[in-house]
Structure formats: structure tokens, C-alpha cells
XYZ file of C-alpha atoms in Angstrom:
727
model
C 21.468 17.994 -42.258
C 19.793 18.884 -38.989
C 21.568 21.436 -36.847
C 21.754 20.743 -33.140
C 20.935 21.692 -30.465
C 17.225 21.779 -31.219
C 14.175 22.484 -29.074
C 12.753 19.494 -27.241
C 9.223 19.441 -28.531
C 6.917 16.918 -30.114
C 4.935 19.542 -32.021
C 5.430 20.418 -35.648
C 7.904 23.262 -36.170
C 5.574 26.105 -37.103
C 8.336 28.061 -38.801
C 8.770 25.241 -41.325
C 5.127 24.273 -41.750
C 3.234 25.251 -44.822
C 0.383 26.464 -42.642
C 0.219 27.322 -38.966
C -1.067 24.589 -36.695
C -3.959 25.679 -34.504
C -3.447 24.244 -31.056
C -6.233 22.695 -29.079
C -7.512 24.403 -25.937
C -5.420 23.524 -22.844
C -8.001 21.207 -21.274
C -8.589 19.344 -24.517
C -4.857 19.124 -25.120
C -4.412 17.675 -21.637
C -6.699 14.728 -22.324
C -6.378 14.290 -26.108
C -2.924 15.644 -26.900
C -1.987 17.764 -29.888
C -3.899 17.689 -33.143
C -1.039 15.972 -34.942
C -0.784 13.211 -32.335
C -2.294 9.820 -33.009
C -5.757 9.814 -31.459
C -5.012 6.889 -29.162
C -1.752 8.169 -27.654
C -3.025 10.496 -24.937
C -5.989 8.282 -23.950
C -3.494 5.408 -23.669
C -1.448 7.497 -21.257
C -4.470 8.146 -19.054
C -5.377 4.486 -19.218
C -1.860 3.628 -18.021
C -2.236 5.971 -15.053
C -5.645 4.523 -14.258
C -4.334 0.951 -14.357
C -1.394 1.920 -12.149
C -3.753 3.534 -9.657
C -5.994 0.475 -9.554
C -3.045 -1.906 -9.141
C -1.387 0.079 -6.378
C -4.497 1.224 -4.511
C -6.425 -2.054 -4.595
C -6.636 -3.688 -1.173
C -4.064 -1.197 0.092
C -4.654 -2.107 3.721
C -3.622 -5.759 3.220
C -0.275 -4.948 4.848
C -1.779 -3.272 7.876
C 0.670 -0.708 9.209
C 3.485 -2.393 7.233
C 6.710 -1.234 8.928
C 5.600 -0.438 12.480
C 8.762 1.609 13.053
C 7.640 4.315 10.621
C 3.926 3.799 11.277
C 4.455 4.663 14.947
C 6.279 7.854 13.931
C 3.361 8.816 11.699
C 0.954 8.151 14.549
C 3.099 10.374 16.780
C 3.086 13.123 14.161
C -0.705 13.197 14.130
C -0.643 14.069 17.843
C 2.253 16.502 18.033
C 3.495 19.073 15.534
C 6.898 18.866 17.208
C 6.947 15.133 16.520
C 5.856 15.926 12.952
C 8.712 18.368 12.401
C 11.468 16.194 13.838
C 10.135 12.783 12.827
C 9.842 11.558 16.400
C 9.065 7.945 17.114
C 6.786 8.944 20.001
C 4.428 11.854 20.535
C 6.309 12.900 23.695
C 9.436 13.424 21.598
C 12.040 11.239 23.256
C 13.836 10.136 20.068
C 13.470 10.424 16.291
C 13.574 7.706 13.677
C 17.000 7.278 12.095
C 16.079 9.021 8.842
C 15.150 12.618 7.984
C 11.395 13.192 8.250
C 10.318 14.199 4.712
C 8.560 10.912 3.938
C 6.866 11.018 7.336
C 5.577 14.525 6.646
C 3.598 13.319 3.646
C 2.097 10.362 5.496
C 1.310 12.432 8.607
C -0.552 15.017 6.553
C -2.607 12.239 4.973
C -3.312 10.733 8.398
C -4.309 14.120 9.822
C -6.630 14.673 6.889
C -8.295 11.261 6.778
C -7.592 9.935 10.275
C -4.769 7.580 11.187
C -5.284 4.161 9.603
C -3.502 1.703 7.376
C -5.125 3.201 4.288
C -4.340 6.832 5.100
C -0.780 5.804 5.976
C -0.115 4.101 2.644
C -2.298 6.228 0.358
C 0.415 8.816 -0.409
C 2.852 6.033 -1.284
C 0.501 4.546 -3.872
C -0.286 7.957 -5.351
C 3.433 8.628 -5.691
C 3.624 5.537 -7.897
C 1.110 7.123 -10.247
C 3.081 10.360 -10.167
C 6.349 8.580 -10.912
C 4.826 6.824 -13.922
C 3.564 10.170 -15.226
C 6.932 11.872 -14.726
C 8.864 9.091 -16.461
C 6.363 9.239 -19.341
C 6.779 12.999 -19.655
C 10.572 12.872 -19.474
C 11.000 10.136 -22.073
C 8.429 11.702 -24.395
C 10.283 15.003 -24.462
C 13.676 13.451 -25.164
C 12.247 11.390 -28.037
C 10.153 14.140 -29.591
C 12.392 14.550 -32.655
C 11.571 10.968 -33.681
C 7.926 11.898 -34.245
C 4.969 12.074 -31.906
C 3.931 8.437 -32.382
C 7.368 6.917 -31.773
C 7.972 9.265 -28.840
C 4.550 8.483 -27.398
C 5.009 4.727 -27.660
C 8.480 4.895 -26.113
C 7.119 6.996 -23.254
C 4.212 4.611 -22.688
C 6.609 1.665 -22.606
C 8.787 3.438 -20.032
C 5.805 4.248 -17.834
C 4.550 0.684 -18.056
C 7.952 -0.664 -17.012
C 7.823 1.479 -13.867
C 4.399 0.169 -12.903
C 5.369 -3.433 -13.707
C 8.600 -3.549 -11.689
C 8.271 -5.777 -8.598
C 10.400 -3.474 -6.436
C 8.035 -0.600 -7.245
C 4.964 -2.728 -6.551
C 6.501 -3.541 -3.180
C 7.727 -0.157 -1.993
C 4.969 2.075 -3.350
C 2.568 0.149 -1.114
C 4.835 0.284 1.938
C 5.665 3.025 4.447
C 9.462 3.094 4.101
C 10.970 6.362 2.739
C 11.835 4.886 -0.671
C 8.546 5.785 -2.389
C 9.024 9.524 -1.860
C 12.728 9.193 -2.645
C 12.046 7.708 -6.092
C 9.281 10.207 -6.822
C 11.524 13.181 -5.997
C 14.480 11.874 -8.006
C 12.186 11.338 -10.989
C 10.786 14.836 -10.570
C 14.379 16.080 -10.649
C 14.993 14.216 -13.899
C 11.870 15.712 -15.462
C 12.853 19.239 -14.388
C 16.362 18.736 -15.777
C 15.003 17.724 -19.185
C 12.615 20.692 -19.154
C 15.622 22.946 -18.539
C 17.493 21.800 -21.668
C 15.658 23.446 -24.621
C 16.292 27.018 -23.485
C 18.895 26.428 -20.818
C 16.367 27.413 -18.189
C 17.956 28.016 -14.794
C 14.478 28.070 -13.234
C 13.727 24.478 -14.190
C 17.207 23.436 -13.125
C 16.674 25.145 -9.782
C 13.489 23.090 -9.365
C 15.561 19.988 -10.011
C 17.868 21.105 -7.210
C 14.905 21.588 -4.887
C 13.624 18.098 -5.709
C 17.001 16.544 -4.894
C 17.250 18.639 -1.749
C 14.044 17.135 -0.457
C 15.267 13.729 -1.625
C 18.161 14.306 0.761
C 15.637 15.055 3.518
C 14.031 11.727 2.655
C 16.996 9.355 2.681
C 20.080 11.536 2.839
C 22.981 10.753 0.486
C 21.099 8.131 -1.514
C 18.971 10.943 -2.928
C 22.090 12.562 -4.392
C 23.397 9.561 -6.320
C 21.631 10.876 -9.450
C 23.295 14.279 -9.151
C 26.287 13.486 -11.440
C 23.989 12.379 -14.265
C 21.734 15.436 -13.981
C 24.668 17.838 -13.854
C 26.418 16.222 -16.828
C 23.288 16.293 -18.971
C 22.691 19.987 -18.377
C 26.353 20.835 -18.856
C 26.618 19.216 -22.300
C 23.051 19.389 -23.635
C 21.522 22.683 -22.467
C 20.663 24.972 -25.369
C 22.512 27.988 -24.112
C 26.018 29.385 -23.844
C 28.684 27.771 -21.719
C 28.808 30.629 -19.174
C 25.036 30.413 -18.679
C 25.295 26.658 -18.224
C 27.818 27.164 -15.431
C 25.628 29.818 -13.821
C 22.609 27.513 -14.091
C 24.469 24.707 -12.348
C 25.576 27.054 -9.568
C 21.994 28.243 -9.045
C 20.812 24.638 -8.937
C 23.518 23.800 -6.393
C 22.397 26.671 -4.171
C 18.772 25.522 -4.507
C 19.757 22.003 -3.500
C 21.727 23.177 -0.463
C 18.892 25.420 0.709
C 16.229 22.731 0.187
C 18.329 20.110 1.958
C 19.937 22.293 4.586
C 17.132 24.320 6.127
C 15.914 21.414 8.272
C 19.449 20.382 9.215
C 20.180 23.968 10.298
C 16.915 24.220 12.224
C 17.739 21.039 14.163
C 21.264 22.280 14.870
C 20.002 25.616 16.218
C 17.167 24.098 18.243
C 18.136 23.675 21.925
C 18.949 19.991 22.386
C 17.133 19.743 25.701
C 13.827 20.829 24.120
C 13.833 18.485 21.143
C 14.049 14.699 20.671
C 17.359 12.905 20.408
C 18.432 12.408 16.777
C 18.034 8.671 16.339
C 20.955 6.793 14.808
C 23.558 9.409 15.743
C 26.321 9.081 18.292
C 26.319 12.748 19.285
C 22.696 13.892 18.796
C 23.393 15.696 15.502
C 22.063 15.282 11.970
C 25.526 15.726 10.465
C 26.685 12.598 12.273
C 24.011 10.708 10.328
C 25.037 12.340 7.044
C 28.713 11.442 7.237
C 28.435 8.335 9.380
C 25.591 5.934 9.939
C 23.317 7.035 7.073
C 26.004 8.300 4.724
C 29.546 7.113 4.187
C 28.979 4.315 6.695
C 26.457 2.799 4.287
C 29.005 2.757 1.484
C 32.169 1.775 3.307
C 30.722 -0.023 6.338
C 31.265 0.840 9.971
C 29.437 3.593 11.883
C 26.829 1.114 13.037
C 26.463 -0.439 9.584
C 26.936 -4.066 8.692
C 25.502 -6.868 6.698
C 26.374 -5.449 3.349
C 28.338 -8.498 2.468
C 31.672 -6.876 1.906
C 34.212 -8.455 -0.360
C 33.948 -11.837 1.219
C 30.990 -11.687 3.587
C 27.303 -12.115 3.054
C 25.433 -14.808 1.250
C 23.688 -14.820 -2.091
C 20.342 -14.955 -0.401
C 21.063 -12.506 2.394
C 18.483 -9.852 3.175
C 21.469 -7.510 3.364
C 22.253 -7.815 -0.335
C 24.792 -10.599 -0.451
C 28.447 -10.376 -1.439
C 29.638 -7.299 -3.288
C 30.303 -7.427 -7.018
C 28.818 -6.664 -10.404
C 26.489 -9.641 -10.114
C 24.859 -8.437 -6.878
C 21.945 -6.771 -8.693
C 21.253 -10.008 -10.571
C 21.383 -12.377 -7.620
C 19.326 -13.166 -4.577
C 16.271 -11.086 -3.754
C 17.755 -8.114 -5.600
C 17.483 -9.967 -8.872
C 13.815 -10.747 -8.294
C 13.036 -7.166 -7.357
C 14.807 -5.158 -10.043
C 16.740 -7.141 -12.668
C 13.941 -8.373 -14.962
C 14.623 -5.722 -17.606
C 18.129 -4.743 -16.509
C 19.840 -6.645 -19.372
C 17.531 -4.963 -21.875
C 18.265 -1.556 -20.330
C 22.026 -2.038 -20.623
C 21.688 -3.179 -24.238
C 19.455 -0.179 -24.969
C 22.014 2.188 -23.464
C 24.963 0.890 -25.462
C 23.226 0.425 -28.822
C 21.149 3.566 -28.352
C 24.369 5.585 -28.138
C 25.573 3.784 -31.273
C 22.384 4.723 -33.115
C 22.595 8.419 -32.218
C 26.170 8.228 -33.513
C 27.778 11.567 -34.170
C 24.789 13.704 -33.500
C 25.437 16.872 -31.555
C 25.922 16.461 -27.823
C 22.720 18.461 -27.287
C 20.617 15.975 -29.228
C 17.587 15.345 -26.966
C 17.633 11.567 -27.454
C 21.324 11.410 -26.567
C 20.608 13.570 -23.515
C 17.927 11.109 -22.442
C 20.310 8.182 -22.727
C 22.988 9.998 -20.750
C 20.519 11.005 -18.043
C 19.014 7.564 -17.515
C 22.293 5.752 -18.170
C 24.224 7.908 -15.724
C 21.517 7.346 -13.112
C 21.643 3.567 -13.622
C 25.424 3.203 -13.728
C 26.291 5.413 -10.753
C 23.521 4.136 -8.475
C 23.921 0.547 -9.666
C 27.669 0.508 -9.046
C 27.242 2.004 -5.579
C 24.636 -0.616 -4.713
C 26.853 -3.350 -6.129
C 29.919 -2.475 -4.085
C 28.697 -0.725 -0.934
C 29.891 -2.593 2.153
C 27.528 -1.117 4.734
C 23.897 -1.938 5.333
C 21.950 -2.528 2.144
C 18.642 -4.283 1.620
C 17.192 -5.545 -1.681
C 14.350 -3.029 -1.725
C 16.888 -0.184 -2.067
C 16.966 -1.174 -5.737
C 13.594 0.505 -6.312
C 15.728 3.617 -6.876
C 16.876 2.048 -10.172
C 13.336 1.618 -11.500
C 12.967 4.969 -13.342
C 16.430 4.615 -14.895
C 15.740 1.113 -16.218
C 12.340 2.195 -17.490
C 13.769 5.303 -19.136
C 16.472 3.328 -20.920
C 14.073 0.645 -22.131
C 11.659 3.252 -23.451
C 14.267 5.602 -24.935
C 16.634 2.972 -26.287
C 13.823 0.805 -27.578
C 12.293 3.742 -29.471
C 15.662 4.691 -30.978
C 16.318 1.139 -32.141
C 12.817 0.914 -33.582
C 13.360 4.198 -35.425
C 16.578 2.695 -36.826
C 15.031 -0.680 -37.688
C 16.021 -0.248 -41.337
C 19.621 -0.569 -40.155
C 21.261 -3.781 -38.995
C 22.154 -2.184 -35.650
C 18.518 -1.326 -34.999
C 17.148 -4.769 -35.832
C 19.837 -6.702 -33.987
C 19.462 -4.381 -31.011
C 15.725 -5.027 -30.799
C 16.326 -8.759 -31.137
C 18.968 -8.670 -28.406
C 16.674 -6.774 -26.035
C 13.782 -9.197 -26.480
C 15.931 -12.337 -26.438
C 17.935 -11.316 -23.360
C 14.786 -10.333 -21.484
C 13.103 -13.640 -22.269
C 16.126 -15.699 -21.200
C 16.673 -13.780 -17.963
C 12.962 -13.796 -17.107
C 13.044 -17.577 -17.467
C 15.948 -17.718 -14.994
C 14.139 -15.549 -12.467
C 10.832 -17.397 -12.787
C 12.683 -20.679 -12.425
C 13.668 -19.663 -8.888
C 10.061 -20.352 -7.887
C 9.281 -23.304 -10.175
C 6.075 -24.266 -8.370
C 4.463 -20.886 -9.020
C 2.791 -20.818 -12.472
C 5.303 -23.312 -13.914
C 4.031 -22.775 -17.469
C 4.709 -19.036 -17.383
C 8.478 -19.241 -17.674
C 8.250 -21.448 -20.750
C 5.713 -19.145 -22.372
C 7.949 -16.149 -21.763
C 11.041 -17.936 -23.043
C 9.434 -19.361 -26.151
C 7.647 -16.135 -27.037
C 10.728 -13.990 -26.476
C 13.073 -16.174 -28.487
C 10.521 -16.498 -31.279
C 10.100 -12.728 -31.442
C 13.873 -12.245 -31.573
C 14.021 -14.699 -34.462
C 11.244 -12.855 -36.303
C 13.112 -9.559 -35.934
C 16.291 -11.102 -37.355
C 14.407 -12.761 -40.209
C 12.916 -9.368 -40.949
C 16.295 -8.362 -42.356
C 15.129 -9.966 -45.605
C 13.510 -7.144 -47.608
C 10.438 -9.210 -48.470
C 9.846 -10.024 -44.789
C 10.289 -6.564 -43.237
C 6.830 -6.685 -41.694
C 7.994 -9.488 -39.429
C 10.096 -6.917 -37.536
C 6.962 -5.163 -36.296
C 5.362 -8.477 -35.368
C 8.488 -9.605 -33.551
C 8.798 -6.354 -31.607
C 5.148 -6.473 -30.552
C 5.320 -10.113 -29.433
C 8.701 -9.588 -27.785
C 7.454 -6.591 -25.828
C 4.433 -8.483 -24.548
C 6.488 -11.529 -23.564
C 9.260 -9.423 -22.060
C 6.832 -7.618 -19.791
C 4.903 -10.738 -18.805
C 7.333 -12.066 -16.204
C 7.982 -8.798 -14.406
C 4.312 -7.813 -14.556
C 3.161 -11.131 -13.110
C 5.651 -10.815 -10.245
C 4.608 -7.213 -9.606
C 0.897 -8.035 -9.599
C 1.276 -10.987 -7.237
C 3.418 -8.815 -4.962
C 0.506 -6.387 -4.532
C -1.799 -9.196 -3.408
C 0.380 -10.216 -0.446
C 0.576 -8.432 2.885
C 4.039 -7.154 3.867
C 5.336 -6.272 7.306
C 8.589 -5.792 9.162
C 11.407 -3.881 7.539
C 12.740 -6.211 4.856
C 9.709 -7.147 2.744
C 10.247 -9.249 -0.346
C 8.490 -9.700 -3.648
C 6.646 -12.543 -5.285
C 3.982 -15.074 -4.330
C 3.373 -16.043 -0.722
C 5.492 -18.905 0.520
C 8.551 -18.338 -1.675
C 11.943 -17.868 -0.122
C 12.586 -14.515 -1.687
C 16.073 -15.581 -2.677
C 17.755 -17.253 -5.602
C 19.387 -20.603 -5.559
C 17.291 -21.720 -2.662
C 18.984 -19.254 -0.342
C 16.543 -17.618 2.034
C 16.193 -13.909 1.816
C 16.063 -13.267 5.483
C 12.306 -13.111 5.576
C 9.533 -15.517 6.303
C 8.326 -15.502 2.744
C 7.624 -12.531 0.508
C 4.686 -11.552 2.576
C 7.057 -9.656 4.805
C 9.438 -10.617 7.484
C 7.822 -12.314 10.350
C 11.116 -11.790 12.037
C 12.123 -8.641 10.210
C 14.059 -5.790 11.655
C 12.517 -2.479 12.410
C 13.715 -0.517 9.407
C 16.379 -0.508 6.777
C 19.004 0.426 9.303
C 19.422 -3.058 10.709
C 22.669 -3.813 12.434
C 24.841 -6.731 11.498
C 25.489 -9.656 13.699
C 28.765 -8.227 14.815
C 27.376 -4.834 15.680
C 24.362 -5.926 17.622
C 20.846 -6.605 16.488
C 17.727 -4.869 17.634
C 16.151 -6.358 20.661
C 12.457 -6.845 20.875
C 9.819 -8.000 18.501
C 10.759 -7.923 14.896
C 14.503 -8.263 15.307
C 16.166 -10.607 12.837
C 19.663 -11.970 12.673
C 21.473 -10.662 9.612
C 22.253 -14.198 8.582
C 18.842 -14.089 6.979
C 17.474 -17.278 8.443
C 13.842 -17.752 7.630
C 11.370 -20.091 9.184
C 8.750 -19.915 11.810
C 10.887 -19.941 14.974
C 11.490 -16.538 16.528
C 15.127 -15.456 16.693
C 17.026 -15.399 19.959
C 17.740 -11.872 21.082
C 20.640 -10.544 23.133
C 20.168 -11.748 26.661
C 18.557 -14.981 25.509
C 15.042 -13.756 24.724
C 13.264 -14.497 21.495
C 11.324 -12.112 19.324
C 8.097 -13.062 21.068
C 9.463 -12.313 24.528
C 10.357 -15.881 25.471
C 13.703 -17.545 25.961
C 14.882 -20.327 23.773
C 13.432 -22.914 26.130
C 10.019 -21.273 26.333
C 10.439 -19.507 29.672
C 9.789 -15.808 29.968
C 12.501 -13.203 30.209
C 12.118 -12.801 33.947
C 13.167 -16.399 34.438
C 9.956 -17.387 36.162
C 9.619 -20.473 34.037
C 6.195 -19.463 32.811
C 5.635 -20.472 29.225
C 4.505 -17.596 27.011
C 1.987 -18.761 24.423
C 1.096 -16.696 21.388
C -2.029 -15.522 23.200
C -2.050 -13.643 26.468
C -3.134 -15.455 29.578
C -6.490 -13.756 29.436
C -7.102 -14.748 25.856
C -7.029 -11.199 24.630
C -3.798 -11.030 22.699
C -3.729 -9.740 19.165
C -1.214 -8.754 16.575
C -0.949 -5.023 16.609
C -1.686 -2.948 13.619
C 0.544 -4.549 11.372
C 2.548 -6.128 12.016
C 6.033 -5.021 12.798
C 7.325 -8.442 12.657
C 4.633 -10.604 14.141
C 4.821 -9.259 17.704
C 1.660 -9.150 19.766
C 0.585 -7.091 22.751
C -1.760 -8.626 25.264
C -5.060 -6.942 25.995
C -4.087 -6.752 29.659
C -0.886 -4.865 28.879
C -2.730 -2.587 26.473
C -5.263 -1.698 29.143
C -2.514 -1.085 31.688
C -0.616 1.353 29.465
C -3.740 3.157 28.313
C -4.651 3.849 31.920
C -1.503 5.899 32.518
C -1.339 9.689 32.456
C 2.442 10.012 32.462
C 4.534 11.553 29.669
C 5.521 8.065 28.567
C 3.230 5.197 29.436
C 6.214 2.866 29.525
C 9.883 2.472 28.686
C 11.179 -0.506 26.757
C 14.453 -1.511 25.164
C 14.595 -0.666 21.448
C 12.536 1.306 18.968
C 10.809 -1.695 17.424
C 9.337 -2.837 20.719
C 8.323 0.739 21.532
C 6.762 1.261 18.101
C 4.562 -1.805 18.341
C 3.409 -0.826 21.827
C 2.576 2.676 20.603
C 0.475 1.353 17.740
C -1.342 -1.096 19.992
C -1.979 1.244 22.923
C -2.087 4.680 21.273
C 0.303 6.006 23.938
C 3.857 7.382 23.918
C 6.523 4.811 24.803
C 10.176 5.605 25.545
C 12.510 3.597 23.300
C 15.657 3.009 25.353
C 18.659 2.934 23.021
C 16.571 3.896 19.994
C 17.018 1.737 16.936
C 20.762 1.356 16.592
C 21.929 1.242 20.215
C 21.812 5.018 20.547
C 23.448 6.301 23.759
C 20.202 7.632 25.209
C 18.947 7.897 27.828
C 21.808 7.670 30.262
C 21.086 5.971 33.565
C 21.067 9.346 35.300
C 18.590 10.784 32.796
C 16.346 7.761 33.134
C 16.451 7.995 36.917
C 15.535 11.686 36.712
C 12.534 10.939 34.495
C 11.386 8.216 36.865
C 11.788 10.521 39.876
C 9.759 13.207 38.108
C 6.964 10.731 37.416
C 7.294 10.950 33.652
C 7.460 7.168 32.988
C 4.691 4.812 34.055
C 6.159 1.332 33.604
C 9.301 -0.442 32.506
C 8.733 -3.509 30.301
C 11.567 -6.012 30.399
C 10.203 -8.823 28.206
C 11.773 -8.896 24.780
C 14.712 -6.692 25.714
C 16.997 -9.234 27.334
C 18.408 -6.547 29.514
C 19.576 -4.476 26.601
C 19.718 -4.015 22.882
C 23.081 -5.595 22.362
C 26.162 -3.972 21.000
C 26.265 -1.215 18.484
C 26.982 2.429 18.153
C 27.508 4.716 21.062
C 27.547 2.126 23.798
C 23.793 1.929 23.903
C 23.929 -1.675 25.051
C 25.718 -0.898 28.319
C 23.322 2.000 28.923
C 20.270 -0.185 28.387
C 21.748 -2.948 30.532
C 22.516 -0.495 33.322
C 18.935 0.765 33.237
C 17.541 -2.776 33.255
C 19.740 -3.724 36.204
C 18.791 -0.592 38.159
C 15.074 -1.162 37.578
C 15.292 -4.830 38.580
C 17.194 -3.946 41.745
C 14.777 -1.229 42.875
C 11.319 -2.297 41.697
C 9.231 -5.427 41.955
C 8.485 -7.395 38.786
C 5.003 -8.495 37.834
C 3.788 -10.436 34.822
C 1.148 -8.820 32.648
C -0.100 -10.787 29.670
C 3.081 -12.833 29.616
C 5.457 -9.843 29.823
C 7.606 -8.745 32.750
C 6.515 -5.294 33.883
C 7.850 -2.977 36.602
C 5.619 -0.257 38.039
C 7.908 2.775 38.210
C 5.306 4.709 40.169
C 5.518 2.314 43.089
C 7.938 2.876 45.966
C 11.359 1.639 44.933
């Protein structure tokens, strides 16, 4: 009988070998593995990384600047180190984005190194996909090592392949939202936690705490949803004494607090009048974001959050996640992004724990199941029932957990294939995956209509072969069934992931799949104009609900998720393209605003933050200014697009979520000091609508004051006030 706990290693135990095993040199071992490994295992791993890199880097600029809200902040960071540190939306540091700046730091450094462009902006995101695949491979391989190097290697390769083939990953690792870095850091934390288990290493556990600390600086509390799973695994499976386990957890907690808190403390100590306003907060503090808008408000609603569906609200196809419940992850756009292998992962978790049976709690395979299973269950349940703002692409955070469970559980069931539990478990995984993939593919029946039938037939046939393999004379059919079932099970999700990488995405609520699909199940639109990105998408994942006020300006979308080609009507009666519902401009002059500017020089800026365009005449006007801010405009999305198009700093009145800044008095002081060149009224409707902090009344007061004291002119179809002229 094997005594547990045991070291997590996939090398032969030298103490029990008849002869010592001479290890390969480090460089050779890196590329070829250990001498006892199958010759194809390590080259297959490198091939997987190469394929992931090709898939995620190919035609990376197809999405342009993707989410212009974050792209503008990256552009600002390339011009100002202060903007870099705080995550300012503009280089003159009026206001920050409504997230911590860690993800922006990575993209800014890339843009400073290679020059600001679509490719340099998205390059780090794609490389983080490769890193995440490698980390999942390494984590699963270590937890399965006791099953033998070949079984562990195959399980790890399967897990890494699942990561690369998940549509949500293919979407977000080629996009400039914070989720790519978030997933990479959480996976790094999982890897460090597993590395800490064999010797109860507090150093590796401290690194896990650092990784989660920076995950907090990426997307705040969402980065800590994996913390219970990591802590539980170390507490029960570390190969050390109980007192040292407690000490290790305390050290990790301190590491997490330091890694997450240093920036929060720096912002708190920095004089408020010399730094940008903290976007999304009601009182210009980071802690207000942590416990309100970006924290508990996301889970329970309120604090500027909405659209999560709630117990009775939302729709199945809503871009805000639909109604709460256990089926949320399987329905609407969420199902298409993440649920392809979710049934298989849940089966692998349950039957994997049955297979490990009464092994010691420190058994590495059991630890792997607990780690990935805890990650999936805690995060999945929060996503399923959170009542605040949630978008389908949040589910990319479940990708490593699903992949880890499929790889770990699948390897355990394969290792136990001589038992009924093992064979039936493998059959259940392949059959359930085939059936659910058919359901998901059937939501877009005109896209490769034969594929869903191939997946279904192949998966069910493989499940049958595995069951038939219970007959002693037909045992070889189990291997055939598993191979065919794996290929068919990965076909649907891989096809959806690949086609997702070929489509350009913009706005803030991009969706997966082929161009022209609704992005929602049951014919319900997903709130976007097709999976190529929201032509009427909101500026970032912090969109307000209809009852809390939607973002004014280009890119704003009603949370009802209506798709289609008509621009939405903004507060004040303006549409996303700066026109009113009847085609007149926002100034009421009755001039129709075509998609081109009057001088024929209009273009869609950079990418695309929702299909807005800036006329060449307006671009030239703003570029000619030498003021601190070339212009002021209502809302961060409008300001972001102008910044990308003109390469100037633009003041975003009210920020993203109706932030109470600037006050009318502050705005008047900036105008008097000659710090703002122009005020652009088109697309704002006199304000950003309701929301947190009374930003709407502030923006409306500013709009009214400007209109009463300055003359309006029309530049490229937009109403502009020259704030340098005599009022």
C-alpha cells in the first residue's frame, strides 16, 4: 500500500530504482523531457504552444483597437508616466478608467516598446494565452505524476488544448479588456500552489499570494474568487506539519495584501488635487470601488450596477448575462462562450473523486481535483447568482478550471478504465459533450450545418464503444472510443474558437462565433450587432443598466440587448452617431448627419469603440489646440474615441458611470484658466443620464452653462463650442 502524502513528481523514485537514473542536461530536459518520458510528450507540448501562438497571434490587428475605452488609456500611458501609474483615460490625467491599472501597465509597456498600434496593444494579451496554456499544462502534469509520465503528460496536454480551444479564451486573449491578465495571474497562482504542496513550501505559496494580489489590481474582487480553493488545497494537501501549514497560509495572506495593497495605499496617500479622479467611485477613492461599484455591487447589485438579471429580470439572450440561476452558464451567450465542456468537467470532478476513493487527503491527484473543482464551483456559483453587472465574457475566468478538470478527471478515469466506474465515466464525458455540443451548434444552424451531426454521431458512437469495451474480449475498443470521443468532443468548441479569432471585435461586449450570428441562444439577441463586436456596445464591462443610466456618446447600448443596425437613442434624444431619432443633429439645427462628415473626410477611428466616427474637420480642429485638454465631452466613451482619432487629451465629463466630476465650478475654473479648448455637445444629449454620484445633473449643468455663454458651431456634423472665445 502506498503511503501518502507523496512528492509530486513524474520522475522515477531514485531511492526505489535498481539503478540511479541519469538526468538529461537542463536545456535538453526542457525540450525533450526526462529520459523515462515517452519521446513524443515534450515535443507535443511545444507543438501545442506553437499552435496556440499561431491561432492567437494570426491577424491580431483585425479588431483594431478593440475596446476604445482601454485603448485610449493605453495611448495616454505611452505619453505620461503619471497616466501609466494611475490608469488615466487621458494623458492630462483628468480621470482614470474604472478598473485598477495592472492590465494597462502590461499593454502600455508593449506600446512604449514597439510604438502604439493595434498589434502592440493586443500582443501581450495573445502571449498571455500561450502562458496560460503552459501553466495549466504544468499544473495538471504535476498533480497526475503518480499515474505515470505518459498518462500525466496526456492529461496535461488535453487540459492545455482545452484552454486554447475555448471560445471565451479565443475572444478575450485577443482583446484589450483586463480579463486576459486576470486569467493568467489566477492560473499562475494555481501553479504556484501546486508547487508548494510536495514540501509545504511557504515560498511558492507566497508567490501564489503575489499572483492573486496582482489579480486584484487587475479586476479587484473577481481575482480573489479562487482564493478559497487555493487555501483549502494547501491546508489539506501540503506535505508538512499542521503548524507549518497555518504559518504558510499566513505568509501567503500577507504577500497577497502587500501585492494588492501597495497601489491602493499609494493612491490614498497621493494628494487628490495632483492626481486624476478615480473613475467609477463616488468619493474619489479606490476603496469605494472595492466595496461598491467594482466589488459587492457586482454581486448584490446597486452601487451603479445593473443588468445582471436578478431573480426575475434580464433575458436569456441579454448581454448582461440573463436571469440568475444554475442554468445561466449554459444559456445565452454564456453557453456559447464557456459551456462546451462544462458538463464533462462536472462529471470528471464527481467521478474523479470517486476514483481516488479513500486515498490520503494529500494525494496529488485529489489535490488537483479539489483545486480545479473549488475554482469552478465558487466562481461558477458567483457568476450564476450575482445580481449586479455581468457580461458573458466574464466566464473566461472559468476556462483554466474546466480545462484542469477535463484533463485531470479524464486521466484518472482512463487510469481506472479496468473498473466499471472508469469506463462509464469516460463514456459519460464523451456522450454528454457530444450532446451538448450539438445543442450549442444548433443555435447557429446555418453555420456548418453538418458539423453538429458529425460531433453528435461521433461522440455517441465513441461512448458506445467505451461501454462495449466492458466485454473482456473487446477491451481495445475502450482506447478507440476514448480517442474518437476526445476528437469529436473538442471539434465543436475548437471550431467556434477558431472562427472567433477570424472576426474583428469592438465595443465592450464582444461575442463569439461566426460573423452574423446573434450571439445568443434561442434566437435571443446578445446585445451586440453580431459576434464581430458590438456596433452599439458600451464602453467597458461596467455598463449601467437601463434604470441607472446608460453611457452617452458613441458606443452606448441599452441593456435590453437590442441588436440591429440602428443606433440607440441616448439620454437627451441623441443617437450613438450624434443624431436624434429623426435624423437631426443634437443642436436642433435640423441638419441631417450622414455617416460621413460634410467634407467627405470621416472615418471610423482606430477601432472601433462601437462604430463611432470622427470627422476629419473635427480631428484637425482638436489637433490644432495647445491646451491641456483639446476638448471636453460628455462620457468616457466619447472622449476615448476622440483621443484615439486625434491623439490629444480629451476631458471626459462624468467619466464612465456618471462620476460626479467635474463640478460646474471646477469646469468653469478650467475654462477660465484656458485649459480646455472646445466643448463638444453632439452625442452627449446634455448629459450622461442618471447613475452614481449625480453625474447626470453635473453634466447637464455644464452643458447648459456652455450653451448659455458660448456660440455653437457645427464641425463635421457635430456641435462644437469654442471655449477660448469671449463668452
